[in-house]
Amino acid sequence: MLKEERQHAILNEVELHNRVLLTDLAEKLEVSIDTVRRDVKELDTENLLVKVHGGAVSLGFANHSPTRGNVYALDKKITIANKAKALIRENSVVLIDGGTTCLELARLLPANLKLTCFTLSLPVAMELLNKPNIQTIFIGGTLSPDSQIAMGSSAIHALSEIKVDYSFIGTGYVDAQYGLTEFDWDVVQTKKAVINASKKTVLLCISEKLNSQHRFKTCDINAINTMVTELEPWDEKLAAFKNMNIQLL
Amino acid sequence: MLKEERQHAILNEVELHNRVLLTDLAEKLEVSIDTVRRDVKELDTENLLVKVHGGAVSLGFANHSPTRGNVYALDKKITIANKAKALIRENSVVLIDGGTTCLELARLLPANLKLTCFTLSLPVAMELLNKPNIQTIFIGGTLSPDSQIAMGSSAIHALSEIKVDYSFIGTGYVDAQYGLTEFDWDVVQTKKAVINASKKTVLLCISEKLNSQHRFKTCDINAINTMVTELEPWDEKLAAFKNMNIQLL
DNA sequence: CTTATATTTGCAGTATTTTGCAATATAAGT
DNA sequence: ACTTATATTGCAAAATACTGCAAATATAAG
């Protein structure tokens, strides 16, 4: 039996039952458990399934995003996304940025919500297409392979021609004093354009990113209208942001 | 037995069973395993199959991607995509349309090919992002939930500002007399803009679509430079297209 | 028709990959 | 903590792949 054939069979089994035990696979395929283990490991690194202790589960079952996703601090991000969702009113026009937190927001939008939604992010767009009542408009541009968002002059130009009610953005780093900063210059340019295209800007940001900086600056804190974290508003980590002119959720 | 003949037989076997062992091939074709090995190696470098340890698997079988659901006539579409791929030259600028056939083309592009690639299709863009040497530019616009491509005035406007070497498009229906037709008016408008943005246009089309029409017309047959089907060029289904001014692959 | 040249094929020796096993380490359950 | 189940690692045997070479075959030229 060919290795590819075996791995194909494993994938089928996983897709079918959502979860399988390595021991069952070994028996069914008539190979040693070590071989199954190695196959599953390979398939896992190719992001075709998720290896867990004693077996494997399908991507969907693992709440693993369809893109190569990190599920780091997923629960926090879901908390943030839920808070942010409350800001969105029916029939408004919003923009959703890239990043895993924003992707969660897109995922959590209710199916019956009528909305016009702009985005620069490929995964967010994929997610929004599943929502029948959301009109999705993609801001075109050169796609960045790692962040999977559109950037560059054409994206910035397209953004200059719109004005949305709310934009929901992420950031690499945020600090009460230095504002929002990024590692990548192009990302900064794009985010600036997003903020300019918005009547109100909402920052989605897990607490780990608070009080951190990097080399390029997107904007000051007061360019943001609302900052959403997973923390309670009275948490001391937010103290530095309290007397800024922004809403904390 | 001629080499050509043998390789053809190998391909048939692979297409039929999706997987073959080199030892089986050697026995069946009555040649040494080395010869089979060399043949398979050649076919692999021509991207007609994928050589693996101990045997070979068909292209469809090899690219087991979880994002690809059940695709109708996948093998034919892979054949078409492979033929179309041969038209693409290094460092050229191409545009890839939506549709499952075009998606297969994107999937089959070699990882080492340097290319600038425009697209309107979300799935195609996702696929292209996996290719490190391809610069991907997304044509923004209103996304259609079912076809997952950008359409509307902004997409058409963005297309009016570019000129690519080759565009690869699909179509709903095609007929030698009536040309390319579609069910959806917006799709027609977008495809027209794509054709205008291209020096040369290549139509990817499975044989089932030949000699069929629908209500809205995209263009005449002679607006197309090349038509790629899974058929051999002398197939009688293509007879009606023979004396048109287009290349058949 | 014959000779010269190039291609193809099979073989043998040597690398590489795959696989299962055993020993040890890590994680999960009670 | 203790026991069981699962993972990891190193290793050796088997299977498969690659290399160079010589015989066989095909192709081209005279």
PDB file of N, CA and C in Angstrom, chain A residues 72-81 101 206-208 229-230:
ATOM      1  N   TYR A  72      -4.300  30.791  19.123  1.00  0.00           N
ATOM      2  CA  TYR A  72      -3.771  31.356  20.350  1.00  0.00           C
ATOM      3  C   TYR A  72      -4.802  32.304  20.975  1.00  0.00           C
ATOM      4  N   ALA A  73      -5.098  32.091  22.213  1.00  0.00           N
ATOM      5  CA  ALA A  73      -6.009  32.964  22.960  1.00  0.00           C
ATOM      6  C   ALA A  73      -7.363  33.102  22.286  1.00  0.00           C
ATOM      7  N   LEU A  74      -7.812  31.987  21.716  1.00  0.00           N
ATOM      8  CA  LEU A  74      -9.058  32.039  20.962  1.00  0.00           C
ATOM      9  C   LEU A  74     -10.233  32.491  21.819  1.00  0.00           C
ATOM     10  N   ASP A  75     -10.297  32.006  23.044  1.00  0.00           N
ATOM     11  CA  ASP A  75     -11.426  32.362  23.904  1.00  0.00           C
ATOM     12  C   ASP A  75     -11.470  33.859  24.178  1.00  0.00           C
ATOM     13  N   LYS A  76     -10.297  34.443  24.385  1.00  0.00           N
ATOM     14  CA  LYS A  76     -10.255  35.888  24.606  1.00  0.00           C
ATOM     15  C   LYS A  76     -10.749  36.629  23.370  1.00  0.00           C
ATOM     16  N   LYS A  77     -10.313  36.132  22.231  1.00  0.00           N
ATOM     17  CA  LYS A  77     -10.692  36.808  20.989  1.00  0.00           C
ATOM     18  C   LYS A  77     -12.192  36.722  20.745  1.00  0.00           C
ATOM     19  N   ILE A  78     -12.764  35.595  21.135  1.00  0.00           N
ATOM     20  CA  ILE A  78     -14.209  35.451  20.975  1.00  0.00           C
ATOM     21  C   ILE A  78     -14.937  36.421  21.917  1.00  0.00           C
ATOM     22  N   THR A  79     -14.421  36.560  23.123  1.00  0.00           N
ATOM     23  CA  THR A  79     -15.004  37.529  24.059  1.00  0.00           C
ATOM     24  C   THR A  79     -14.982  38.931  23.467  1.00  0.00           C
ATOM     25  N   ILE A  80     -13.838  39.291  22.919  1.00  0.00           N
ATOM     26  CA  ILE A  80     -13.699  40.616  22.312  1.00  0.00           C
ATOM     27  C   ILE A  80     -14.666  40.781  21.154  1.00  0.00           C
ATOM     28  N   ALA A  81     -14.704  39.771  20.304  1.00  0.00           N
ATOM     29  CA  ALA A  81     -15.566  39.858  19.123  1.00  0.00           C
ATOM     30  C   ALA A  81     -17.021  40.015  19.525  1.00  0.00           C
ATOM     31  N   THR A 101      -8.561  38.217  15.448  1.00  0.00           N
ATOM     32  CA  THR A 101      -9.652  38.742  16.263  1.00  0.00           C
ATOM     33  C   THR A 101     -10.780  39.270  15.375  1.00  0.00           C
ATOM     34  N   ILE A 206      -6.334  42.110  22.213  1.00  0.00           N
ATOM     35  CA  ILE A 206      -6.223  41.294  23.420  1.00  0.00           C
ATOM     36  C   ILE A 206      -5.228  41.934  24.384  1.00  0.00           C
ATOM     37  N   SER A 207      -5.389  41.623  25.651  1.00  0.00           N
ATOM     38  CA  SER A 207      -4.642  42.336  26.686  1.00  0.00           C
ATOM     39  C   SER A 207      -3.133  42.139  26.565  1.00  0.00           C
ATOM     40  N   GLU A 208      -2.708  41.049  25.973  1.00  0.00           N
ATOM     41  CA  GLU A 208      -1.266  40.821  25.819  1.00  0.00           C
ATOM     42  C   GLU A 208      -0.587  41.940  25.037  1.00  0.00           C
ATOM     43  N   THR A 229     -11.268  45.159  24.683  1.00  0.00           N
ATOM     44  CA  THR A 229     -10.367  44.099  25.138  1.00  0.00           C
ATOM     45  C   THR A 229     -11.210  43.045  25.845  1.00  0.00           C
ATOM     46  N   GLU A 230     -10.571  41.967  26.249  1.00  0.00           N
ATOM     47  CA  GLU A 230     -11.325  40.935  26.958  1.00  0.00           C
ATOM     48  C   GLU A 230     -11.435  41.248  28.448  1.00  0.00           C
TER      49      GLU A 230
END
